[in-house]
C-alpha cells in the first residue's frame, strides 16, 4: 500500500506540474479519475510484487478513498466562504464591462427571439437566457462558448489553402486556429493526454497497439460536434484515445516541428557531440503554439516511458511511433533517401524523449529528498512543541522559541524549492549538466542530505555557504538520528 502511495504521489506531482504550467483552468481532473488512477497503480504494484492474489486491492482503494474524502472535506470548509464572495464580485463586474476576445467586443444581451449559438449550435433558453453578442459583427454565442471563438471579428476561419474551415473542426486544422481556452495547448489535445495519463500509463503496448476503428471514428466525430466539454473521454478504451491522439498529429496541415526546421533537425541527428543541446536550440525556434504543444507532448511521452517496465514502451519505441507524425517534409524525396531519413527522424524524437525522461526521474528524486528533509524537520518541530506544552517549566523559553523559528524557516524554504522543482518539471529545456539537474555555482539539490542537521538553516539555491559558529541553540547532531514511525510519503 505504501509503495502504491509513492507511485501515486509521483504521478500527482507530474500532473500538478502541468497544471502549474498551463494555468489553473487548463486541467480538469475529476474525483473518479484520481480513484481510477490509484486503482491502476495498486494493481500494477501488486503484480510487480506478485501479491495480486493475496493483497486486498479493494480494501486499499477504499482506504485511499477515505483519505481523499477527508482531505476534500477539510478543503471545502476552509474555502467555501471566500469562494462564494469572489464569485459574486466577478458576476457583478462582468455584467458591467464588455468582454473582448480575438477582436470581438461581446456584451451580454437578452435574447428575445429563438436564436442558436453560432459555436455549439444549441438554442438559447429564450426569453430567460442572455447571450453574448459582438457589437461589430453581431456574432452571437453562449457566455460559456466565447473562448472557443477563433475567427477574428468579421472574418472567417481559413486554412492554408484559403478554403473556409468549419469552426468545429479539430483534425486537419492549423494549430494556431484551435481553441486553447485558458491554457497554452489546444483543449482537445489537453483532454486526450490528461485522460491517457489518468487511465493508461500502465497499459501494455500503449501507442503501439491500435484502437477499434469504429470507436476511433466515433470519438473523432464527437470531438468535432462543437462542444469538447461534453465528450466523455474516460468511457473509451485507452488504445482508442491513443489512436485519436496520433491521428491528430498525423492530420495536421503542417507538422508539429514545422517544415522549415525539418532539415535542421536531421542535421542535428547526425551529430555525435552536442546533439542534445543542438536539438533543444532548434526546438526553441519553433512558433509559440508549436513549442507549447511540443513541450506538453514530450513530457507526456517521458511519463509513459518512465513506466516502460510495465507498458513495454521505452523512448525508442515511442519515437518510432511519433516521429513520422510530428517530423516530416513537404518536398518530394527519393524512396532511398526517405528510408534514410526515417532513422534520423526517430533519432531526433528519441533523443528529446530520453532527455526529458532523465530530467523527470532526477527531479522526482530531488523532490523525494526534500520530502524526507521536510518530514524530519516537521517531526522535530512537533516534538519541540509537545515538550513545550507538557514540560514548559523544564525548558528555557527563549531557546525553544528560537529553535521553532529556525525549523519553521527551514521547512518553508524546503517547500519553496519543491515548488520551484515542480514548476520546472514539464519545461522543454535542457539542464546545464547531464549529471546534475539544478547545477549552480555553489552546488545543487543533490547535496541535500536525507538526515540534515536539525537547526541549520536550509540554504536556498544560489546562496553561498557560510561557516556556522558554535551556538548553544543548536542541539547535538545525533538529536535527530532516531527512527520515526511515520512514513514521509505525502509530506
Short mmCIF file of C-alpha atoms in Angstrom, two decimals:
data_model
loop_
_atom_site.label_atom_id
_atom_site.label_comp_id
_atom_site.label_asym_id
_atom_site.label_seq_id
_atom_site.Cartn_x
_atom_site.Cartn_y
_atom_site.Cartn_z
CA UNK A 1 0.00 0.00 0.00
CA UNK A 2 2.86 2.40 0.81
CA UNK A 3 4.58 1.61 -2.47
CA UNK A 4 1.34 2.39 -4.33
CA UNK A 5 1.11 5.70 -2.48
CA UNK A 6 4.65 6.58 -3.54
CA UNK A 7 3.85 5.77 -7.17
CA UNK A 8 0.64 7.79 -6.98
CA UNK A 9 2.50 10.72 -5.42
CA UNK A 10 4.93 10.81 -8.35
CA UNK A 11 2.01 10.77 -10.78
CA UNK A 12 0.31 13.55 -8.84
CA UNK A 13 3.45 15.70 -8.81
CA UNK A 14 3.79 15.33 -12.58
CA UNK A 15 0.11 16.15 -13.10
CA UNK A 16 0.30 19.18 -10.83
CA UNK A 17 3.37 20.44 -12.67
CA UNK A 18 1.31 20.52 -15.88
CA UNK A 19 -1.47 22.38 -14.06
CA UNK A 20 1.05 24.91 -12.79
CA UNK A 21 2.48 25.33 -16.30
CA UNK A 22 -0.77 25.57 -18.25
CA UNK A 23 -2.77 27.65 -15.78
CA UNK A 24 -5.36 26.96 -13.07
CA UNK A 25 -8.22 26.42 -15.52
CA UNK A 26 -6.38 24.28 -18.06
CA UNK A 27 -6.56 20.96 -16.26
CA UNK A 28 -9.82 19.35 -15.20
CA UNK A 29 -9.29 16.21 -13.11
CA UNK A 30 -12.32 14.56 -11.57
CA UNK A 31 -12.64 12.63 -8.34
CA UNK A 32 -13.23 9.37 -10.18
CA UNK A 33 -10.08 9.96 -12.26
CA UNK A 34 -7.92 10.04 -9.13
CA UNK A 35 -9.57 6.90 -7.76
CA UNK A 36 -9.15 5.09 -11.09
CA UNK A 37 -5.51 6.14 -11.29
CA UNK A 38 -4.78 4.85 -7.79
CA UNK A 39 -6.56 1.58 -8.60
CA UNK A 40 -4.30 1.04 -11.61
CA UNK A 41 -1.23 1.93 -9.56
CA UNK A 42 -2.28 -0.52 -6.85
CA UNK A 43 -2.88 -3.33 -9.35
CA UNK A 44 0.46 -2.68 -11.03
CA UNK A 45 2.39 -2.70 -7.75
CA UNK A 46 0.68 -5.92 -6.65
CA UNK A 47 1.53 -7.53 -9.97
CA UNK A 48 5.18 -6.47 -9.73
CA UNK A 49 5.48 -7.78 -6.17
CA UNK A 50 3.49 -10.92 -7.06
CA UNK A 51 0.94 -10.27 -4.32
CA UNK A 52 -2.10 -9.66 -6.51
CA UNK A 53 -3.91 -12.74 -5.19
CA UNK A 54 -3.03 -12.10 -1.54
CA UNK A 55 -3.35 -8.34 -1.12
CA UNK A 56 -6.90 -6.91 -0.73
CA UNK A 57 -6.78 -4.34 -3.53
CA UNK A 58 -10.34 -3.18 -2.93
CA UNK A 59 -9.57 -2.50 0.73
CA UNK A 60 -6.52 -0.46 -0.23
CA UNK A 61 -8.51 1.61 -2.71
CA UNK A 62 -11.24 2.20 -0.13
CA UNK A 63 -8.62 3.35 2.38
CA UNK A 64 -7.28 5.80 -0.19
CA UNK A 65 -10.83 6.94 -0.91
CA UNK A 66 -11.26 7.70 2.79
CA UNK A 67 -8.08 9.80 2.86
CA UNK A 68 -9.20 11.70 -0.23
CA UNK A 69 -12.70 12.32 1.17
CA UNK A 70 -11.24 13.67 4.41
CA UNK A 71 -8.91 15.99 2.51
CA UNK A 72 -11.76 17.27 0.32
CA UNK A 73 -13.97 17.88 3.37
CA UNK A 74 -11.26 19.94 5.07
CA UNK A 75 -10.61 21.91 1.89
CA UNK A 76 -14.30 22.72 1.39
CA UNK A 77 -14.66 24.01 4.95
CA UNK A 78 -11.73 26.38 4.52
CA UNK A 79 -12.59 27.70 1.07
CA UNK A 80 -16.38 27.77 0.81
CA UNK A 81 -16.97 31.31 2.11
CA UNK A 82 -14.19 33.16 0.24
CA UNK A 83 -15.14 31.33 -2.94
CA UNK A 84 -18.78 32.47 -2.79
CA UNK A 85 -17.82 36.08 -2.14
CA UNK A 86 -15.39 36.07 -5.05
CA UNK A 87 -17.97 34.67 -7.46
CA UNK A 88 -20.49 37.37 -6.59
CA UNK A 89 -17.96 40.12 -7.25
CA UNK A 90 -16.93 38.59 -10.57
CA UNK A 91 -20.54 38.32 -11.74
CA UNK A 92 -21.23 41.94 -10.92
CA UNK A 93 -18.11 43.11 -12.73
CA UNK A 94 -18.73 41.02 -15.85
CA UNK A 95 -22.28 42.30 -16.28
CA UNK A 96 -21.00 45.87 -16.41
CA UNK A 97 -17.92 45.52 -18.63
CA UNK A 98 -17.84 44.29 -22.24
CA UNK A 99 -15.82 41.16 -22.99
CA UNK A 100 -13.10 41.38 -25.65
CA UNK A 101 -11.83 38.27 -27.42
CA UNK A 102 -9.86 37.98 -30.73
CA UNK A 103 -11.15 41.35 -31.89
CA UNK A 104 -14.77 40.79 -30.86
CA UNK A 105 -16.47 43.07 -28.32
CA UNK A 106 -19.16 40.99 -26.64
CA UNK A 107 -21.95 42.40 -24.48
CA UNK A 108 -24.48 40.34 -22.55
CA UNK A 109 -27.82 40.81 -24.29
CA UNK A 110 -31.28 39.42 -23.59
CA UNK A 111 -32.28 37.03 -26.40
CA UNK A 112 -35.98 37.60 -27.11
CA UNK A 113 -36.32 35.51 -30.28
CA UNK A 114 -35.35 31.87 -30.96
CA UNK A 115 -31.61 32.05 -31.65
CA UNK A 116 -28.93 29.38 -31.93
CA UNK A 117 -25.41 29.76 -30.60
CA UNK A 118 -23.01 30.05 -33.54
CA UNK A 119 -20.37 28.00 -31.70
CA UNK A 120 -22.19 25.00 -30.21
CA UNK A 121 -25.34 25.33 -32.43
CA UNK A 122 -27.70 24.80 -29.46
CA UNK A 123 -30.60 27.24 -28.93
CA UNK A 124 -30.81 29.80 -26.16
CA UNK A 125 -33.47 29.32 -23.49
CA UNK A 126 -35.31 32.47 -24.50
CA UNK A 127 -36.53 34.77 -23.08
CA UNK A 128 -34.75 33.81 -19.84
CA UNK A 129 -31.19 33.25 -21.01
CA UNK A 130 -28.85 36.04 -22.03
CA UNK A 131 -26.18 35.62 -24.67
CA UNK A 132 -23.03 37.38 -25.81
CA UNK A 133 -23.43 39.48 -28.95
CA UNK A 134 -20.48 41.09 -30.72
CA UNK A 135 -21.17 44.78 -31.25
CA UNK A 136 -19.32 44.79 -34.58
CA UNK A 137 -20.08 41.59 -36.49
CA UNK A 138 -23.15 40.54 -34.41
CA UNK A 139 -21.69 37.10 -33.67
CA UNK A 140 -23.97 35.51 -31.06
CA UNK A 141 -22.92 32.76 -28.68
CA UNK A 142 -23.34 31.44 -25.17
CA UNK A 143 -21.30 33.00 -22.43
CA UNK A 144 -19.57 29.66 -21.90
CA UNK A 145 -18.67 29.38 -25.60
CA UNK A 146 -16.99 32.69 -26.37
CA UNK A 147 -13.49 31.37 -25.56
CA UNK A 148 -13.91 28.85 -28.39
CA UNK A 149 -14.27 31.62 -30.98
CA UNK A 150 -11.12 31.53 -33.11
CA UNK A 151 -12.12 33.75 -36.06
CA UNK A 152 -11.28 37.44 -35.94
CA UNK A 153 -14.14 39.87 -35.86
CA UNK A 154 -15.81 39.98 -39.28
CA UNK A 155 -13.56 37.25 -40.70
CA UNK A 156 -13.93 33.57 -41.44
CA UNK A 157 -11.66 30.73 -40.46
CA UNK A 158 -9.46 29.87 -43.39
CA UNK A 159 -6.98 27.09 -43.92
CA UNK A 160 -3.58 27.14 -45.50
CA UNK A 161 -5.04 26.85 -48.99
CA UNK A 162 -7.52 29.67 -48.41
CA UNK A 163 -10.59 27.46 -48.04
CA UNK A 164 -13.12 28.05 -45.30
CA UNK A 165 -12.80 25.77 -42.26
CA UNK A 166 -15.70 24.79 -40.07
CA UNK A 167 -15.42 26.40 -36.62
CA UNK A 168 -15.95 22.97 -35.04
CA UNK A 169 -13.23 21.09 -36.89
CA UNK A 170 -10.43 19.59 -34.84
CA UNK A 171 -8.49 17.35 -37.22
CA UNK A 172 -6.59 18.78 -40.17
CA UNK A 173 -6.80 22.34 -38.82
CA UNK A 174 -3.80 24.68 -38.45
CA UNK A 175 -2.58 24.71 -34.88
CA UNK A 176 -2.98 28.46 -34.50
CA UNK A 177 -6.73 28.20 -35.18
CA UNK A 178 -7.57 25.69 -32.46
CA UNK A 179 -9.14 26.92 -29.24
CA UNK A 180 -6.86 26.71 -26.22
CA UNK A 181 -9.22 28.04 -23.54
CA UNK A 182 -7.22 29.31 -20.56
CA UNK A 183 -4.25 27.03 -21.22
CA UNK A 184 -1.41 27.01 -23.73
CA UNK A 185 -2.26 23.88 -25.72
CA UNK A 186 -5.44 23.04 -27.66
CA UNK A 187 -8.27 21.84 -25.44
CA UNK A 188 -8.76 18.62 -27.39
CA UNK A 189 -5.13 17.59 -27.01
CA UNK A 190 -5.04 18.50 -23.34
CA UNK A 191 -8.16 16.46 -22.61
CA UNK A 192 -6.84 13.46 -24.55
CA UNK A 193 -3.42 13.49 -22.90
CA UNK A 194 -4.81 14.06 -19.41
CA UNK A 195 -7.24 11.15 -19.75
CA UNK A 196 -4.49 8.86 -21.04
CA UNK A 197 -2.26 9.83 -18.12
CA UNK A 198 -5.04 9.09 -15.65
CA UNK A 199 -6.06 5.73 -17.12
CA UNK A 200 -3.36 4.43 -19.45
CA UNK A 201 0.20 4.96 -18.22
CA UNK A 202 0.39 1.30 -17.18
CA UNK A 203 -1.37 -0.09 -20.27
CA UNK A 204 0.86 -2.53 -22.12
CA UNK A 205 1.58 -1.54 -25.70
CA UNK A 206 0.12 1.95 -25.41
CA UNK A 207 0.58 3.84 -28.72
CA UNK A 208 1.89 0.67 -30.35
CA UNK A 209 -1.45 -1.13 -30.38
CA UNK A 210 -4.31 0.39 -32.36
CA UNK A 211 -7.80 1.03 -31.06
CA UNK A 212 -11.02 -0.32 -32.54
CA UNK A 213 -11.56 1.54 -35.82
CA UNK A 214 -15.28 2.11 -35.30
CA UNK A 215 -14.68 3.58 -31.83
CA UNK A 216 -11.90 5.80 -33.16
CA UNK A 217 -14.21 7.21 -35.85
CA UNK A 218 -16.98 7.66 -33.30
CA UNK A 219 -14.76 9.62 -30.90
CA UNK A 220 -13.38 11.82 -33.68
CA UNK A 221 -16.91 12.62 -34.81
CA UNK A 222 -17.97 13.58 -31.30
CA UNK A 223 -14.93 15.79 -30.86
CA UNK A 224 -15.92 17.77 -33.96
CA UNK A 225 -19.51 18.32 -32.89
CA UNK A 226 -18.54 21.63 -31.31
CA UNK A 227 -18.57 21.18 -27.52
CA UNK A 228 -15.49 19.33 -26.34
CA UNK A 229 -16.58 19.59 -22.69
CA UNK A 230 -19.45 17.15 -23.25
CA UNK A 231 -17.24 14.37 -24.62
CA UNK A 232 -16.72 11.59 -22.06
CA UNK A 233 -13.17 10.56 -22.93
CA UNK A 234 -12.89 8.19 -19.96
CA UNK A 235 -15.61 5.97 -21.45
CA UNK A 236 -13.33 4.95 -24.31
CA UNK A 237 -10.52 2.42 -24.16
CA UNK A 238 -7.01 3.76 -23.75
CA UNK A 239 -5.91 2.42 -27.14
CA UNK A 240 -8.79 4.32 -28.78
CA UNK A 241 -7.67 7.55 -27.11
CA UNK A 242 -4.06 6.91 -28.14
CA UNK A 243 -5.08 6.28 -31.76
CA UNK A 244 -7.07 9.53 -31.85
CA UNK A 245 -4.12 11.47 -30.44
CA UNK A 246 -1.79 10.03 -33.08
CA UNK A 247 -4.35 10.87 -35.75
CA UNK A 248 -4.48 14.48 -34.56
CA UNK A 249 -0.74 14.99 -35.07
CA UNK A 250 -0.69 13.00 -38.30
CA UNK A 251 -3.52 15.07 -39.84
CA UNK A 252 -2.04 18.49 -39.06
CA UNK A 253 -1.54 20.51 -42.28
CA UNK A 254 1.95 21.41 -41.10
CA UNK A 255 3.73 19.02 -38.72
CA UNK A 256 4.36 20.00 -35.13
CA UNK A 257 8.08 20.51 -35.75
CA UNK A 258 7.31 22.53 -38.94
CA UNK A 259 8.58 22.13 -42.48
CA UNK A 260 11.12 24.94 -42.08
CA UNK A 261 13.00 23.18 -39.27
CA UNK A 262 12.98 19.73 -40.88
CA UNK A 263 16.47 19.89 -42.38
CA UNK A 264 17.92 21.42 -39.20
CA UNK A 265 16.59 18.55 -37.11
CA UNK A 266 18.00 15.93 -39.48
CA UNK A 267 21.42 17.58 -39.49
CA UNK A 268 21.40 17.68 -35.69
CA UNK A 269 20.62 13.95 -35.61
CA UNK A 270 23.93 13.25 -37.38
CA UNK A 271 25.94 14.91 -34.61
CA UNK A 272 27.80 12.74 -32.14
CA UNK A 273 28.66 15.56 -29.75
CA UNK A 274 26.32 18.31 -28.56
CA UNK A 275 23.38 16.59 -30.22
CA UNK A 276 21.06 17.21 -27.28
CA UNK A 277 21.88 20.90 -26.89
CA UNK A 278 21.59 21.45 -30.64
CA UNK A 279 18.18 19.79 -30.81
CA UNK A 280 16.85 21.83 -27.91
CA UNK A 281 18.17 25.01 -29.51
CA UNK A 282 16.22 24.20 -32.68
CA UNK A 283 13.09 23.41 -30.67
CA UNK A 284 13.26 26.87 -29.09
CA UNK A 285 12.97 28.40 -32.57
CA UNK A 286 9.53 26.86 -33.13
CA UNK A 287 6.46 29.14 -33.17
CA UNK A 288 4.90 29.64 -29.74
CA UNK A 289 1.86 27.35 -30.28
CA UNK A 290 4.11 24.60 -31.66
CA UNK A 291 6.62 24.92 -28.83
CA UNK A 292 3.93 24.78 -26.13
CA UNK A 293 2.33 21.69 -27.63
CA UNK A 294 5.71 20.03 -28.21
CA UNK A 295 6.58 20.67 -24.57
CA UNK A 296 3.34 19.07 -23.39
CA UNK A 297 3.70 16.07 -25.71
CA UNK A 298 7.32 15.32 -24.81
CA UNK A 299 6.58 15.49 -21.09
CA UNK A 300 3.68 13.10 -21.60
CA UNK A 301 5.82 10.65 -23.57
CA UNK A 302 8.52 10.85 -20.91
CA UNK A 303 5.93 9.87 -18.30
CA UNK A 304 4.87 6.94 -20.48
CA UNK A 305 8.50 5.85 -20.91
CA UNK A 306 9.10 6.07 -17.15
CA UNK A 307 6.79 3.04 -16.76
CA UNK A 308 8.39 1.01 -19.54
CA UNK A 309 8.81 -1.99 -17.23
CA UNK A 310 5.00 -2.29 -17.23
CA UNK A 311 3.76 -0.82 -20.54
CA UNK A 312 6.73 -2.11 -22.61
CA UNK A 313 7.13 1.26 -24.34
CA UNK A 314 10.54 2.87 -23.93
CA UNK A 315 11.79 6.08 -25.52
CA UNK A 316 12.89 4.28 -28.68
CA UNK A 317 9.52 2.57 -29.20
CA UNK A 318 7.63 5.83 -28.65
CA UNK A 319 9.93 7.67 -31.06
CA UNK A 320 9.26 5.08 -33.78
CA UNK A 321 5.53 5.76 -33.41
CA UNK A 322 5.54 9.56 -33.13
CA UNK A 323 8.46 10.63 -35.34
CA UNK A 324 6.52 10.27 -38.63
CA UNK A 325 3.58 12.16 -37.08
CA UNK A 326 5.42 15.27 -35.88
CA UNK A 327 8.51 15.46 -38.13
CA UNK A 328 8.10 15.22 -41.90
CA UNK A 329 8.87 17.18 -45.06
CA UNK A 330 6.68 18.63 -47.79
CA UNK A 331 9.28 18.07 -50.51
CA UNK A 332 9.46 15.17 -52.93
CA UNK A 333 12.19 12.84 -51.69
CA UNK A 334 13.51 9.70 -53.45
CA UNK A 335 12.50 6.43 -51.85
CA UNK A 336 16.00 5.54 -50.67
CA UNK A 337 16.57 8.96 -49.12
CA UNK A 338 13.18 8.72 -47.43
CA UNK A 339 14.18 5.44 -45.79
CA UNK A 340 17.42 7.00 -44.57
CA UNK A 341 15.52 9.97 -43.17
CA UNK A 342 13.24 7.73 -41.11
CA UNK A 343 16.15 6.63 -38.93
CA UNK A 344 17.23 10.22 -38.33
CA UNK A 345 13.66 11.34 -37.60
CA UNK A 346 13.39 8.63 -34.99
CA UNK A 347 16.76 9.61 -33.54
CA UNK A 348 15.61 13.21 -33.10
CA UNK A 349 12.44 12.33 -31.21
CA UNK A 350 14.11 9.60 -29.16
CA UNK A 351 16.85 11.98 -28.01
CA UNK A 352 14.35 14.57 -26.81
CA UNK A 353 12.20 11.98 -25.02
CA UNK A 354 15.26 10.43 -23.35
CA UNK A 355 16.44 13.83 -22.12
CA UNK A 356 13.00 14.65 -20.71
CA UNK A 357 12.86 11.21 -19.08
CA UNK A 358 16.24 11.74 -17.43
CA UNK A 359 15.09 15.12 -16.18
CA UNK A 360 11.81 13.68 -14.90
CA UNK A 361 13.50 10.95 -12.88
CA UNK A 362 16.16 13.26 -11.46
CA UNK A 363 13.61 15.89 -10.44
CA UNK A 364 11.31 13.37 -8.76
CA UNK A 365 14.33 12.02 -6.86
CA UNK A 366 15.18 15.54 -5.70
CA UNK A 367 11.59 16.09 -4.59
CA UNK A 368 11.69 12.84 -2.61
CA UNK A 369 14.88 14.02 -0.90
CA UNK A 370 13.25 17.31 0.02
CA UNK A 371 10.17 15.44 1.29
CA UNK A 372 12.38 13.42 3.62
CA UNK A 373 14.13 16.55 4.86
CA UNK A 374 10.79 18.29 5.43
CA UNK A 375 9.45 15.25 7.28
CA UNK A 376 12.47 15.21 9.58
CA UNK A 377 12.18 18.92 10.35
CA UNK A 378 8.41 18.66 10.88
CA UNK A 379 8.83 15.78 13.31
CA UNK A 380 11.45 17.74 15.23
CA UNK A 381 9.18 20.79 15.36
CA UNK A 382 6.29 18.69 16.61
CA UNK A 383 8.48 17.21 19.34
CA UNK A 384 9.58 20.66 20.47
CA UNK A 385 6.01 21.93 20.66
CA UNK A 386 4.87 18.85 22.56
CA UNK A 387 7.64 19.24 25.10
CA UNK A 388 6.81 22.91 25.44
CA UNK A 389 3.19 22.12 26.23
CA UNK A 390 3.77 19.41 28.79
CA UNK A 391 7.13 20.34 30.38
CA UNK A 392 7.42 24.07 29.84
CA UNK A 393 8.95 24.71 33.26
CA UNK A 394 11.92 22.49 32.43
CA UNK A 395 12.93 24.34 29.27
CA UNK A 396 14.30 27.78 28.52
CA UNK A 397 11.51 29.65 26.70
CA UNK A 398 13.86 31.73 24.55
CA UNK A 399 15.80 28.69 23.42
CA UNK A 400 12.67 26.79 22.40
CA UNK A 401 11.22 29.77 20.54
CA UNK A 402 14.45 30.25 18.60
CA UNK A 403 14.57 26.60 17.63
CA UNK A 404 10.98 26.66 16.44
CA UNK A 405 11.60 29.75 14.35
CA UNK A 406 14.64 28.20 12.68
CA UNK A 407 12.78 24.98 11.97
CA UNK A 408 9.80 26.83 10.50
CA UNK A 409 12.13 28.81 8.22
CA UNK A 410 13.83 25.56 7.25
CA UNK A 411 10.51 23.92 6.31
CA UNK A 412 9.32 26.99 4.41
CA UNK A 413 12.47 27.12 2.29
CA UNK A 414 12.16 23.41 1.52
CA UNK A 415 8.60 23.95 0.34
CA UNK A 416 9.73 26.80 -1.90
CA UNK A 417 12.39 24.63 -3.52
CA UNK A 418 9.84 21.85 -4.03
CA UNK A 419 7.53 24.32 -5.75
CA UNK A 420 10.40 25.51 -7.94
CA UNK A 421 11.27 21.96 -8.97
CA UNK A 422 7.65 21.08 -9.66
CA UNK A 423 7.02 24.14 -11.81
CA UNK A 424 10.10 23.43 -13.94
CA UNK A 425 9.33 19.72 -14.37
CA UNK A 426 7.48 19.82 -17.75
CA UNK A 427 9.69 22.55 -19.26
CA UNK A 428 11.27 21.60 -22.57
CA UNK A 429 14.70 22.91 -21.67
CA UNK A 430 17.93 21.07 -21.27
CA UNK A 431 19.73 21.34 -17.95
CA UNK A 432 23.26 22.70 -17.95
CA UNK A 433 24.72 19.41 -16.78
CA UNK A 434 23.84 15.85 -17.65
CA UNK A 435 24.68 14.71 -14.12
CA UNK A 436 23.06 17.48 -12.14
CA UNK A 437 19.51 18.69 -12.67
CA UNK A 438 19.83 22.04 -10.97
CA UNK A 439 23.53 22.81 -11.06
CA UNK A 440 24.59 26.21 -9.70
CA UNK A 441 27.86 27.87 -8.86
CA UNK A 442 27.72 26.57 -5.30
CA UNK A 443 26.07 23.18 -5.58
CA UNK A 444 22.72 21.60 -6.33
CA UNK A 445 19.77 19.97 -4.71
CA UNK A 446 21.63 16.68 -4.90
CA UNK A 447 23.62 17.96 -1.91
CA UNK A 448 20.53 17.88 0.32
CA UNK A 449 21.04 15.14 2.90
CA UNK A 450 18.38 12.68 3.91
CA UNK A 451 19.02 13.46 7.60
CA UNK A 452 20.01 17.16 7.69
CA UNK A 453 21.24 18.99 10.75
CA UNK A 454 18.06 19.83 12.61
CA UNK A 455 18.57 23.51 13.18
CA UNK A 456 20.82 24.55 10.32
CA UNK A 457 19.06 26.95 8.03
CA UNK A 458 18.25 25.46 4.66
CA UNK A 459 20.43 27.15 2.07
CA UNK A 460 18.40 28.48 -0.90
CA UNK A 461 19.73 27.74 -4.36
CA UNK A 462 22.21 30.38 -5.42
CA UNK A 463 23.39 31.47 -1.94
CA UNK A 464 26.87 30.78 -0.70
CA UNK A 465 27.58 28.63 2.29
CA UNK A 466 28.87 30.31 5.42
CA UNK A 467 30.57 28.76 8.39
CA UNK A 468 28.31 28.29 11.36
CA UNK A 469 29.76 29.26 14.68
CA UNK A 470 29.19 27.18 17.75
CA UNK A 471 25.88 28.14 19.22
CA UNK A 472 24.21 26.74 22.32
CA UNK A 473 20.90 26.92 20.47
CA UNK A 474 21.96 24.05 18.22
CA UNK A 475 21.47 20.64 19.80
CA UNK A 476 23.92 17.78 19.22
CA UNK A 477 23.91 16.29 15.73
CA UNK A 478 22.59 12.96 16.98
CA UNK A 479 19.40 14.51 18.34
CA UNK A 480 17.57 13.61 15.15
CA UNK A 481 19.13 10.24 14.50
CA UNK A 482 16.17 8.41 15.97
CA UNK A 483 13.90 6.35 13.75
CA UNK A 484 10.37 7.58 13.24
CA UNK A 485 7.26 5.50 12.74
CA UNK A 486 5.77 7.91 10.24
CA UNK A 487 6.41 7.37 6.54
CA UNK A 488 7.29 10.60 4.67
CA UNK A 489 5.25 9.71 1.60
CA UNK A 490 2.78 12.56 1.33
CA UNK A 491 4.57 15.39 3.17
#
